[in-house]
Amino acid sequence: MDITNYLKAGYPALYTTTLEPLRATKTLNTTGWQSCCWDCLRGITDRDSEKAIEDVIDPLSAIKWLGNQNDTVLLVQNFHHFVSSVEIIQEIQNSIAIWKASGCCLVIVGPPALLPQEIACFFTMLEFKLPTRDELRAIQQELAQSVGVDVNDDAIEAALGLTEFESETAFALSLVLKNRFCRKIVTEQKMQMIKRTGLMEFWPPVSVDEVGGLLLFKQYLENRKSAFEPGNRNLPKPKALLLVGIPGTGKSLSCKAAASILGWPLIRLDISSLKGSLVGESERKIRQATATIDAFGKSVVWMDEIDKGFAGVKSSGHTDGGTTSAMFGHFLTWMQETTTPMLVMATANNIGQLPPEFLRAGRFDAMFFVDIPTAAERQQIVRIMNERYGSDIPPECANELEGWTGAEIEQLAKDALFDGLEKARQNIVPLSKTMKEEINALQQWAVTRARKANSPDKPEIKPARRIQSHVAHQPN
């Protein structure tokens, strides 16, 4: 990273944000200026030779030292822990004009942090980039030569978003476990990025065979899977899909299956859990979450019940000081502008709670309506539940379960193991009855506003016989 243009222009203070302070300190280009480093243990040292210049471990004395130099860059590490001190603030205010006149510059190298407002205007924020493909290739080549294996481009692609240290250790672990560079192992190590934040969770993908019906949704995603494959850069890549529908119809399960179809990790992002009690905390968390996703790369980002997470956007200025509105605005901007190959899969039950700008054309590549399963889909769901729980619901009973959601059929399969099929069926009242008006309104809304996700019904199902207790494990 070259900062010489800023130095030539007389910038007295820079803040280089990075999670790799050592690498940044070593590689920042400051040609033409004396470059020194400071930390609270070694004091001031020459950057190139690492020889001690001044035994100054006090941060205040370090920036005072810079005021007595000419054409000098002082790169300081972990300084964000000291910068809120009133003495440090005052010294920076007193020294800015001196540094500028003498051609000196204070460069803070460290993670993103909020500077005190008294001195924030003096600092120019610069971002130190993570290793590029070429730099990762060089790391891998060095390891490959030492053990005599070939470079793996897939593993290099998987390592994008890792620091130099993280990528090197991931490559090394891959060699230890597989004696080759393995994309899967690198990706597993990369998952530490998400886990360390504490803002998101990894969920295991679900096989597409576990999703009963929803053929039109599955076909849509299968047809667009090729857009993410190498050599298809000309194909438009979907960024976000919204699944709207009745609770219990398989929206969340479809998000998990999307990760299986694409072969990507599944990250669950819960907007509600990002909201904090401190001023600015919620906005910082969502920025950190989206930045981490961008760095992680290929993934399916699952946002469940997004209508609840962003509920109250319209009244945010009166209820929470604009926090939800600010989070919502950042999320929309990120979703629109990010170039990371990822897919946002959002679900919603109450579409009326989402603001209009969330649903405008172009925000989501497609909006699917997930309706109550058709007769053909109910047959598939019955078969899946019989296999999952060892129940024995006759396939032809699907006709007698008209209006039942997949979640209700699953509950029927579980209860039938203990109560018998007939009794279990009598004890479950489907949503299509308890929320009939709301469901009818949602179905009418979706006629002209959303794609159908459900499979076309098949009328050839045989008339159902009267349901008997066919479950083997019944106690009756």
Tab-separated table of C-alpha atoms in Angstrom:
chain	number	residue	atom	x	y	z
A	1	MET	CA	0.000	0.000	0.000
A	2	ASP	CA	1.480	3.334	-1.096
A	3	ILE	CA	0.960	6.362	1.172
A	4	THR	CA	3.655	8.572	-0.368
A	5	ASN	CA	1.126	10.804	-2.122
A	6	TYR	CA	-0.437	11.648	1.238
A	7	LEU	CA	3.012	12.365	2.664
A	8	LYS	CA	3.911	14.600	-0.280
A	9	ALA	CA	0.646	16.492	0.235
A	10	GLY	CA	1.598	17.149	3.855
A	11	TYR	CA	-0.963	14.965	5.596
A	12	PRO	CA	0.081	14.953	9.291
A	13	ALA	CA	-2.083	12.036	10.510
A	14	LEU	CA	-3.350	8.829	8.885
A	15	TYR	CA	-5.319	5.885	10.272
A	16	THR	CA	-4.702	2.615	8.408
A	17	THR	CA	-7.415	0.107	9.346
A	18	THR	CA	-6.282	-3.497	9.276
A	19	LEU	CA	-6.322	-6.764	11.191
A	20	GLU	CA	-2.722	-7.321	10.089
A	21	PRO	CA	-0.746	-4.539	11.821
A	22	LEU	CA	2.615	-6.286	11.448
A	23	ARG	CA	2.171	-6.925	7.734
A	24	ALA	CA	0.862	-3.400	7.167
A	25	THR	CA	3.747	-1.832	9.089
A	26	LYS	CA	6.291	-3.776	7.029
A	27	THR	CA	4.752	-3.173	3.605
A	28	LEU	CA	3.455	0.416	3.692
A	29	ASN	CA	5.390	2.354	1.048
A	30	THR	CA	6.930	5.499	2.568
A	31	THR	CA	9.806	5.992	0.094
A	32	GLY	CA	11.579	9.295	0.730
A	33	TRP	CA	10.727	9.474	4.444
A	34	GLN	CA	12.452	8.036	7.457
A	35	SER	CA	10.177	5.282	8.720
A	36	CYS	CA	10.024	4.400	12.406
A	37	CYS	CA	7.768	2.143	14.446
A	38	TRP	CA	6.485	2.370	18.002
A	39	ASP	CA	4.817	-0.064	20.348
A	40	CYS	CA	4.380	0.000	24.094
A	41	LEU	CA	7.054	-2.695	24.695
A	42	ARG	CA	9.899	-1.984	22.277
A	43	GLY	CA	9.597	1.792	22.097
A	44	ILE	CA	10.709	3.548	18.902
A	45	THR	CA	12.616	1.424	16.382
A	46	ASP	CA	13.830	1.793	12.826
A	47	ARG	CA	11.330	-0.014	10.567
A	48	ASP	CA	13.882	-1.549	8.195
A	49	SER	CA	16.666	-2.553	10.581
A	50	GLU	CA	14.458	-2.923	13.698
A	51	LYS	CA	17.216	-1.279	15.730
A	52	ALA	CA	16.171	0.693	18.798
A	53	ILE	CA	16.151	4.464	18.355
A	54	GLU	CA	14.533	5.676	21.572
A	55	ASP	CA	13.569	3.691	24.659
A	56	VAL	CA	10.177	5.398	24.805
A	57	ILE	CA	7.328	3.138	25.857
A	58	ASP	CA	4.972	5.900	26.952
A	59	PRO	CA	2.528	6.800	24.104
A	60	LEU	CA	2.514	10.484	25.017
A	61	SER	CA	6.314	10.677	24.897
A	62	ALA	CA	6.302	8.849	21.547
A	63	ILE	CA	4.192	11.464	19.760
A	64	LYS	CA	6.163	14.223	21.462
A	65	TRP	CA	9.311	12.646	19.983
A	66	LEU	CA	7.810	12.911	16.502
A	67	GLY	CA	7.511	16.672	16.949
A	68	ASN	CA	11.319	16.959	17.105
A	69	GLN	CA	11.930	15.138	13.804
A	70	ASN	CA	11.893	16.090	10.124
A	71	ASP	CA	10.478	14.089	7.203
A	72	THR	CA	9.667	11.167	9.493
A	73	VAL	CA	6.796	8.713	9.538
A	74	LEU	CA	5.961	7.137	12.894
A	75	LEU	CA	3.858	3.980	12.589
A	76	VAL	CA	2.196	3.184	15.915
A	77	GLN	CA	0.473	-0.064	16.853
A	78	ASN	CA	-2.371	-0.604	19.323
A	79	PHE	CA	-2.607	3.164	19.673
A	80	HIS	CA	-6.404	3.049	19.561
A	81	HIS	CA	-6.249	1.904	23.209
A	82	PHE	CA	-4.525	5.169	24.228
A	83	VAL	CA	-6.014	7.728	21.889
A	84	SER	CA	-9.011	8.537	24.104
A	85	SER	CA	-6.727	9.903	26.835
A	86	VAL	CA	-7.138	13.650	27.302
A	87	GLU	CA	-3.333	14.085	27.326
A	88	ILE	CA	-2.995	12.265	24.002
A	89	ILE	CA	-5.849	14.277	22.503
A	90	GLN	CA	-4.284	17.553	23.616
A	91	GLU	CA	-0.823	16.595	22.359
A	92	ILE	CA	-2.153	15.632	18.936
A	93	GLN	CA	-4.025	18.938	18.738
A	94	ASN	CA	-0.852	20.812	19.700
A	95	SER	CA	1.367	18.831	17.312
A	96	ILE	CA	-0.663	18.720	14.090
A	97	ALA	CA	0.687	22.054	12.813
A	98	ILE	CA	4.256	21.108	13.837
A	99	TRP	CA	4.114	17.745	12.056
A	100	LYS	CA	2.699	19.353	8.947
A	101	ALA	CA	5.414	22.005	8.858
A	102	SER	CA	8.250	19.510	9.406
A	103	GLY	CA	7.016	16.894	6.942
A	104	CYS	CA	6.217	14.369	9.663
A	105	CYS	CA	3.219	12.051	9.864
A	106	LEU	CA	1.659	9.944	12.611
A	107	VAL	CA	0.220	6.709	11.174
A	108	ILE	CA	-2.015	4.657	13.449
A	109	VAL	CA	-2.078	1.032	12.284
A	110	GLY	CA	-4.816	-1.093	13.806
A	111	PRO	CA	-8.397	-2.356	13.702
A	112	PRO	CA	-11.308	-0.023	12.927
A	113	ALA	CA	-12.042	2.190	15.919
A	114	LEU	CA	-13.868	5.414	16.669
A	115	LEU	CA	-11.529	8.342	17.228
A	116	PRO	CA	-12.458	11.078	19.708
A	117	GLN	CA	-14.329	13.811	17.887
A	118	GLU	CA	-11.757	16.396	19.028
A	119	ILE	CA	-9.094	14.860	16.771
A	120	ALA	CA	-11.100	12.778	14.266
A	121	CYS	CA	-11.006	15.584	11.685
A	122	PHE	CA	-7.177	15.467	11.551
A	123	PHE	CA	-7.019	11.808	10.507
A	124	THR	CA	-7.551	10.393	7.013
A	125	MET	CA	-8.869	6.824	7.117
A	126	LEU	CA	-7.189	4.320	4.786
A	127	GLU	CA	-8.008	0.632	4.394
A	128	PHE	CA	-5.163	-1.857	4.157
A	129	LYS	CA	-6.327	-4.598	1.809
A	130	LEU	CA	-6.224	-8.295	2.604
A	131	PRO	CA	-3.913	-10.496	0.489
A	132	THR	CA	-4.801	-10.663	-3.206
A	133	ARG	CA	-4.963	-13.823	-5.316
A	134	ASP	CA	-1.384	-13.272	-6.458
A	135	GLU	CA	-0.156	-12.850	-2.887
A	136	LEU	CA	-2.037	-15.975	-1.778
A	137	ARG	CA	-0.584	-17.856	-4.730
A	138	ALA	CA	2.919	-16.823	-3.657
A	139	ILE	CA	2.245	-18.122	-0.119
A	140	GLN	CA	0.933	-21.394	-1.490
A	141	GLN	CA	3.819	-21.777	-3.951
A	142	GLU	CA	6.350	-21.398	-1.157
A	143	LEU	CA	4.637	-24.147	0.848
A	144	ALA	CA	4.162	-26.306	-2.258
A	145	GLN	CA	7.850	-26.229	-3.109
A	146	SER	CA	8.822	-27.363	0.384
A	147	VAL	CA	6.725	-30.559	0.155
A	148	GLY	CA	6.569	-31.128	-3.599
A	149	VAL	CA	2.844	-30.702	-4.295
A	150	ASP	CA	0.947	-28.697	-6.915
A	151	VAL	CA	-0.675	-25.314	-6.414
A	152	ASN	CA	-4.475	-25.514	-6.162
A	153	ASP	CA	-6.464	-22.592	-7.616
A	154	ASP	CA	-9.666	-23.659	-5.816
A	155	ALA	CA	-7.896	-23.475	-2.455
A	156	ILE	CA	-6.532	-20.041	-3.368
A	157	GLU	CA	-10.056	-18.887	-4.227
A	158	ALA	CA	-11.332	-20.241	-0.915
A	159	ALA	CA	-8.619	-18.354	0.988
A	160	LEU	CA	-9.678	-14.942	-0.310
A	161	GLY	CA	-10.700	-12.826	2.677
A	162	LEU	CA	-8.176	-14.395	5.043
A	163	THR	CA	-5.185	-12.591	6.473
A	164	GLU	CA	-1.691	-13.645	5.479
A	165	PHE	CA	-1.286	-15.547	8.754
A	166	GLU	CA	-4.703	-17.240	8.478
A	167	SER	CA	-4.199	-18.307	4.875
A	168	GLU	CA	-0.711	-19.689	5.528
A	169	THR	CA	-1.886	-21.748	8.503
A	170	ALA	CA	-4.965	-22.983	6.582
A	171	PHE	CA	-2.779	-24.095	3.676
A	172	ALA	CA	-0.377	-25.799	6.086
A	173	LEU	CA	-3.200	-27.656	7.853
A	174	SER	CA	-4.484	-28.796	4.487
A	175	LEU	CA	-1.063	-30.277	3.699
A	176	VAL	CA	-0.914	-32.025	7.065
A	177	LEU	CA	-4.385	-33.586	6.741
A	178	LYS	CA	-4.571	-34.281	3.010
A	179	ASN	CA	-1.001	-33.933	1.719
A	180	ARG	CA	-2.407	-31.455	-0.797
A	181	PHE	CA	-4.148	-28.083	-0.865
A	182	CYS	CA	-7.846	-28.765	-0.223
A	183	ARG	CA	-10.564	-26.151	-0.718
A	184	LYS	CA	-12.846	-27.780	1.854
A	185	ILE	CA	-10.281	-27.600	4.649
A	186	VAL	CA	-9.421	-23.989	3.819
A	187	THR	CA	-13.139	-23.128	3.891
A	188	GLU	CA	-13.560	-24.850	7.267
A	189	GLN	CA	-10.728	-22.759	8.676
A	190	LYS	CA	-12.231	-19.687	7.056
A	191	MET	CA	-15.402	-20.259	9.070
A	192	GLN	CA	-13.469	-19.015	12.090
A	193	MET	CA	-13.961	-15.499	10.659
A	194	ILE	CA	-17.698	-15.797	11.197
A	195	LYS	CA	-17.468	-17.525	14.575
A	196	ARG	CA	-15.078	-14.944	16.026
A	197	THR	CA	-17.458	-12.065	15.375
A	198	GLY	CA	-20.248	-13.604	17.475
A	199	LEU	CA	-22.688	-11.816	15.164
A	200	MET	CA	-23.619	-14.720	12.901
A	201	GLU	CA	-23.940	-18.496	12.956
A	202	PHE	CA	-23.106	-21.356	10.627
A	203	TRP	CA	-25.926	-23.775	9.907
A	204	PRO	CA	-25.652	-27.111	8.125
A	205	PRO	CA	-27.217	-27.080	4.650
A	206	VAL	CA	-30.175	-29.375	4.002
A	207	SER	CA	-30.410	-31.704	1.023
A	208	VAL	CA	-32.872	-30.543	-1.599
A	209	ASP	CA	-34.543	-33.963	-1.267
A	210	GLU	CA	-35.613	-32.963	2.244
A	211	VAL	CA	-37.835	-30.196	0.818
A	212	GLY	CA	-41.211	-31.528	-0.267
A	213	GLY	CA	-42.566	-29.826	-3.381
A	214	LEU	CA	-41.665	-26.210	-4.244
A	215	LEU	CA	-40.545	-27.413	-7.660
A	216	LEU	CA	-40.706	-23.969	-9.287
A	217	PHE	CA	-38.371	-22.485	-6.684
A	218	LYS	CA	-35.926	-25.376	-7.028
A	219	GLN	CA	-35.917	-25.055	-10.811
A	220	TYR	CA	-35.264	-21.315	-10.586
A	221	LEU	CA	-32.189	-21.819	-8.419
A	222	GLU	CA	-30.870	-24.801	-10.395
A	223	ASN	CA	-31.139	-22.821	-13.633
A	224	ARG	CA	-29.101	-19.939	-12.195
A	225	LYS	CA	-26.466	-22.045	-10.483
A	226	SER	CA	-24.345	-21.909	-13.645
A	227	ALA	CA	-23.982	-18.115	-13.284
A	228	PHE	CA	-21.563	-18.699	-10.381
A	229	GLU	CA	-19.428	-21.244	-12.229
A	230	PRO	CA	-16.029	-20.299	-13.713
A	231	GLY	CA	-16.180	-19.015	-17.267
A	232	ASN	CA	-19.694	-17.561	-16.957
A	233	ARG	CA	-18.845	-14.018	-15.936
A	234	ASN	CA	-21.204	-12.692	-18.600
A	235	LEU	CA	-24.224	-14.255	-16.862
A	236	PRO	CA	-26.009	-12.043	-14.309
A	237	LYS	CA	-25.642	-13.468	-10.822
A	238	PRO	CA	-28.646	-13.330	-8.494
A	239	LYS	CA	-27.860	-11.493	-5.257
A	240	ALA	CA	-31.015	-11.869	-3.213
A	241	LEU	CA	-34.241	-13.870	-3.127
A	242	LEU	CA	-37.255	-13.255	-0.905
A	243	LEU	CA	-39.581	-16.051	0.178
A	244	VAL	CA	-42.962	-14.812	1.372
A	245	GLY	CA	-45.714	-17.049	2.605
A	246	ILE	CA	-47.659	-18.828	5.265
A	247	PRO	CA	-45.818	-19.988	8.415
A	248	GLY	CA	-44.737	-23.613	8.324
A	249	THR	CA	-44.698	-24.006	4.529
A	250	GLY	CA	-40.944	-24.582	4.171
A	251	LYS	CA	-39.465	-21.119	3.616
A	252	SER	CA	-36.601	-21.572	6.084
A	253	LEU	CA	-35.998	-25.123	4.875
A	254	SER	CA	-35.730	-23.803	1.309
A	255	CYS	CA	-33.008	-21.361	2.405
A	256	LYS	CA	-31.031	-24.255	3.850
A	257	ALA	CA	-31.559	-26.250	0.658
A	258	ALA	CA	-30.301	-23.300	-1.433
A	259	ALA	CA	-26.883	-23.693	0.215
A	260	SER	CA	-26.942	-27.360	-0.722
A	261	ILE	CA	-27.845	-26.607	-4.362
A	262	LEU	CA	-25.018	-24.082	-4.723
A	263	GLY	CA	-22.562	-26.080	-2.615
A	264	TRP	CA	-21.820	-23.057	-0.400
A	265	PRO	CA	-21.633	-22.549	3.383
A	266	LEU	CA	-24.838	-21.343	5.064
A	267	ILE	CA	-24.561	-18.264	7.301
A	268	ARG	CA	-27.523	-17.185	9.421
A	269	LEU	CA	-27.739	-13.438	10.020
A	270	ASP	CA	-30.300	-12.386	12.646
A	271	ILE	CA	-30.969	-8.644	12.413
A	272	SER	CA	-32.718	-8.538	15.801
A	273	SER	CA	-29.663	-9.960	17.583
A	274	LEU	CA	-27.472	-7.161	16.198
A	275	LYS	CA	-29.413	-4.463	18.004
A	276	GLY	CA	-27.524	-3.136	21.010
A	277	SER	CA	-28.355	-0.788	23.871
A	278	LEU	CA	-25.426	1.612	23.386
A	279	VAL	CA	-25.538	4.549	20.979
A	280	GLY	CA	-24.122	3.517	17.616
A	281	GLU	CA	-23.628	-0.125	18.656
A	282	SER	CA	-26.316	-1.550	16.354
A	283	GLU	CA	-25.035	0.342	13.312
A	284	ARG	CA	-21.461	-0.779	14.064
A	285	LYS	CA	-22.539	-4.409	14.395
A	286	ILE	CA	-24.370	-4.548	11.079
A	287	ARG	CA	-21.444	-2.862	9.315
A	288	GLN	CA	-19.096	-5.398	10.857
A	289	ALA	CA	-21.391	-8.279	9.880
A	290	THR	CA	-21.685	-7.216	6.227
A	291	ALA	CA	-17.940	-6.527	6.010
A	292	THR	CA	-17.227	-10.017	7.357
A	293	ILE	CA	-19.586	-11.577	4.801
A	294	ASP	CA	-17.844	-9.643	2.026
A	295	ALA	CA	-14.472	-10.908	3.229
A	296	PHE	CA	-15.746	-14.479	3.607
A	297	GLY	CA	-16.882	-14.724	-0.019
A	298	LYS	CA	-19.096	-17.407	-1.505
A	299	SER	CA	-21.936	-18.154	0.908
A	300	VAL	CA	-25.705	-18.240	1.292
A	301	VAL	CA	-26.780	-15.615	3.837
A	302	TRP	CA	-30.013	-16.740	5.483
A	303	MET	CA	-32.145	-14.003	7.049
A	304	ASP	CA	-35.199	-15.560	8.674
A	305	GLU	CA	-38.397	-13.567	9.315
A	306	ILE	CA	-36.859	-10.341	8.069
A	307	ASP	CA	-40.220	-8.630	8.508
A	308	LYS	CA	-39.697	-8.833	12.300
A	309	GLY	CA	-36.048	-7.769	12.158
A	310	PHE	CA	-36.869	-4.583	10.275
A	311	ALA	CA	-40.274	-3.997	11.835
A	312	GLY	CA	-40.799	-0.398	12.850
A	313	VAL	CA	-38.540	1.158	10.199
A	314	LYS	CA	-41.167	3.793	9.405
A	315	SER	CA	-41.477	4.909	13.040
A	316	SER	CA	-37.807	4.368	13.920
A	317	GLY	CA	-37.139	8.081	14.411
A	318	HIS	CA	-39.740	8.232	17.193
A	319	THR	CA	-39.217	4.861	18.862
A	320	ASP	CA	-35.485	4.057	18.830
A	321	GLY	CA	-33.742	7.238	17.761
A	322	GLY	CA	-33.440	6.072	14.154
A	323	THR	CA	-31.387	2.947	14.930
A	324	THR	CA	-33.556	0.510	12.946
A	325	SER	CA	-33.793	2.963	10.076
A	326	ALA	CA	-29.999	3.369	9.959
A	327	MET	CA	-29.471	-0.410	10.028
A	328	PHE	CA	-32.061	-0.834	7.295
A	329	GLY	CA	-30.426	1.821	5.126
A	330	HIS	CA	-26.984	0.254	5.453
A	331	PHE	CA	-28.333	-3.194	4.658
A	332	LEU	CA	-30.087	-1.986	1.497
A	333	THR	CA	-26.972	-0.157	0.302
A	334	TRP	CA	-24.755	-3.157	0.990
A	335	MET	CA	-27.102	-5.582	-0.728
A	336	GLN	CA	-27.221	-3.310	-3.790
A	337	GLU	CA	-23.510	-2.465	-4.051
A	338	THR	CA	-21.628	-5.549	-2.883
A	339	THR	CA	-19.678	-7.429	-5.547
A	340	THR	CA	-19.101	-10.492	-3.377
A	341	PRO	CA	-20.413	-13.726	-4.948
A	342	MET	CA	-23.017	-14.519	-2.283
A	343	LEU	CA	-26.775	-15.025	-2.176
A	344	VAL	CA	-29.082	-13.453	0.411
A	345	MET	CA	-32.058	-15.702	1.169
A	346	ALA	CA	-34.680	-13.805	3.172
A	347	THR	CA	-38.018	-15.042	4.476
A	348	ALA	CA	-41.080	-13.080	5.608
A	349	ASN	CA	-44.514	-14.005	6.937
A	350	ASN	CA	-46.113	-10.552	7.075
A	351	ILE	CA	-45.219	-8.656	3.920
A	352	GLY	CA	-47.192	-5.648	5.140
A	353	GLN	CA	-44.549	-4.857	7.768
A	354	LEU	CA	-41.827	-4.353	5.155
A	355	PRO	CA	-41.355	-0.797	3.818
A	356	PRO	CA	-41.971	-0.197	0.078
A	357	GLU	CA	-38.310	0.526	-0.692
A	358	PHE	CA	-37.467	-3.001	0.422
A	359	LEU	CA	-39.766	-4.492	-2.213
A	360	ARG	CA	-39.097	-2.221	-5.184
A	361	ALA	CA	-38.041	-3.786	-8.483
A	362	GLY	CA	-34.372	-4.690	-8.567
A	363	ARG	CA	-33.953	-5.033	-4.802
A	364	PHE	CA	-34.562	-8.777	-4.965
A	365	ASP	CA	-33.888	-10.825	-8.061
A	366	ALA	CA	-37.099	-12.717	-7.387
A	367	MET	CA	-39.882	-12.802	-4.816
A	368	PHE	CA	-41.494	-16.201	-4.313
A	369	PHE	CA	-44.804	-16.922	-2.648
A	370	VAL	CA	-44.782	-20.190	-0.708
A	371	ASP	CA	-48.380	-21.367	-0.452
A	372	ILE	CA	-50.076	-24.193	1.412
A	373	PRO	CA	-48.848	-27.476	-0.123
A	374	THR	CA	-50.803	-28.945	-2.994
A	375	ALA	CA	-51.992	-32.556	-2.928
A	376	ALA	CA	-48.907	-33.747	-4.835
A	377	GLU	CA	-46.633	-31.849	-2.457
A	378	ARG	CA	-48.424	-33.279	0.559
A	379	GLN	CA	-47.683	-36.754	-0.744
A	380	GLN	CA	-43.991	-35.886	-0.957
A	381	ILE	CA	-44.023	-34.396	2.538
A	382	VAL	CA	-45.767	-37.473	3.967
A	383	ARG	CA	-43.105	-39.699	2.390
A	384	ILE	CA	-40.278	-37.539	3.769
A	385	MET	CA	-41.759	-37.542	7.280
A	386	ASN	CA	-42.340	-41.284	7.225
A	387	GLU	CA	-38.667	-41.779	6.365
A	388	ARG	CA	-37.487	-39.245	8.946
A	389	TYR	CA	-39.524	-40.443	11.942
A	390	GLY	CA	-40.377	-44.042	11.078
A	391	SER	CA	-44.096	-43.297	10.970
A	392	ASP	CA	-46.495	-45.037	8.607
A	393	ILE	CA	-48.933	-42.444	7.277
A	394	PRO	CA	-50.520	-43.874	4.087
A	395	PRO	CA	-49.628	-41.765	1.002
A	396	GLU	CA	-53.267	-41.642	-0.084
A	397	CYS	CA	-54.121	-39.806	3.142
A	398	ALA	CA	-52.623	-36.672	1.571
A	399	ASN	CA	-56.076	-35.786	0.209
A	400	GLU	CA	-57.549	-35.728	3.703
A	401	LEU	CA	-54.835	-33.285	4.800
A	402	GLU	CA	-55.939	-30.496	2.489
A	403	GLY	CA	-55.010	-27.113	3.922
A	404	TRP	CA	-52.221	-28.548	6.107
A	405	THR	CA	-48.742	-27.025	6.016
A	406	GLY	CA	-45.542	-29.041	5.966
A	407	ALA	CA	-44.870	-28.217	9.624
A	408	GLU	CA	-48.313	-29.516	10.588
A	409	ILE	CA	-47.796	-32.749	8.667
A	410	GLU	CA	-44.440	-33.164	10.427
A	411	GLN	CA	-46.136	-32.706	13.795
A	412	LEU	CA	-48.759	-35.255	12.761
A	413	ALA	CA	-46.030	-37.804	11.983
A	414	LYS	CA	-44.391	-37.274	15.383
A	415	ASP	CA	-47.608	-37.320	17.405
A	416	ALA	CA	-48.893	-40.383	15.581
A	417	LEU	CA	-46.015	-42.425	16.961
A	418	PHE	CA	-47.472	-41.942	20.446
A	419	ASP	CA	-51.195	-41.259	20.029
A	420	GLY	CA	-52.114	-43.106	16.847
A	421	LEU	CA	-52.816	-41.422	13.521
A	422	GLU	CA	-56.520	-40.697	13.938
A	423	LYS	CA	-56.190	-39.160	17.400
A	424	ALA	CA	-53.103	-37.158	16.392
A	425	ARG	CA	-54.973	-35.750	13.402
A	426	GLN	CA	-57.913	-34.693	15.539
A	427	ASN	CA	-55.613	-32.817	17.960
A	428	ILE	CA	-54.046	-30.605	15.281
A	429	VAL	CA	-55.973	-27.592	13.992
A	430	PRO	CA	-54.280	-26.283	10.833
A	431	LEU	CA	-53.540	-22.588	10.289
A	432	SER	CA	-55.762	-22.628	7.230
A	433	LYS	CA	-58.677	-22.755	9.662
A	434	THR	CA	-57.437	-20.616	12.563
A	435	MET	CA	-56.061	-17.878	10.293
A	436	LYS	CA	-58.346	-18.321	7.301
A	437	GLU	CA	-58.911	-14.613	6.602
A	438	GLU	CA	-55.225	-13.668	6.882
A	439	ILE	CA	-54.148	-16.541	4.626
A	440	ASN	CA	-56.779	-15.718	2.006
A	441	ALA	CA	-55.622	-12.082	1.972
A	442	LEU	CA	-51.984	-13.135	1.561
A	443	GLN	CA	-52.891	-15.504	-1.275
A	444	GLN	CA	-54.792	-12.738	-3.053
A	445	TRP	CA	-51.864	-10.355	-2.602
A	446	ALA	CA	-49.443	-12.838	-4.139
A	447	VAL	CA	-51.484	-13.458	-7.317
A	448	THR	CA	-49.952	-10.507	-9.182
A	449	ARG	CA	-46.988	-9.625	-6.948
A	450	ALA	CA	-44.860	-12.744	-6.560
A	451	ARG	CA	-43.683	-15.856	-8.351
A	452	LYS	CA	-45.205	-19.174	-7.392
A	453	ALA	CA	-42.798	-21.468	-5.559
A	454	ASN	CA	-45.101	-24.477	-5.268
A	455	SER	CA	-45.154	-27.465	-7.566
A	456	PRO	CA	-48.131	-27.759	-9.922
A	457	ASP	CA	-50.778	-30.037	-8.451
A	458	LYS	CA	-51.295	-33.492	-9.874
A	459	PRO	CA	-54.964	-34.501	-9.996
A	460	GLU	CA	-54.236	-38.191	-10.490
A	461	ILE	CA	-54.033	-38.940	-6.749
A	462	LYS	CA	-56.441	-41.706	-5.859
A	463	PRO	CA	-59.399	-40.885	-3.602
A	464	ALA	CA	-58.334	-41.228	0.000
A	465	ARG	CA	-59.657	-44.000	2.186
A	466	ARG	CA	-60.861	-43.270	5.672
A	467	ILE	CA	-57.756	-42.690	7.834
A	468	GLN	CA	-57.007	-45.575	10.148
A	469	SER	CA	-54.295	-45.861	12.760
A	470	HIS	CA	-51.627	-47.336	10.487
A	471	VAL	CA	-48.689	-46.276	12.641
A	472	ALA	CA	-46.779	-49.217	14.040
A	473	HIS	CA	-45.665	-47.514	17.245
A	474	GLN	CA	-49.131	-46.515	18.508
A	475	PRO	CA	-49.860	-47.390	22.134
A	476	ASN	CA	-53.649	-47.774	21.615
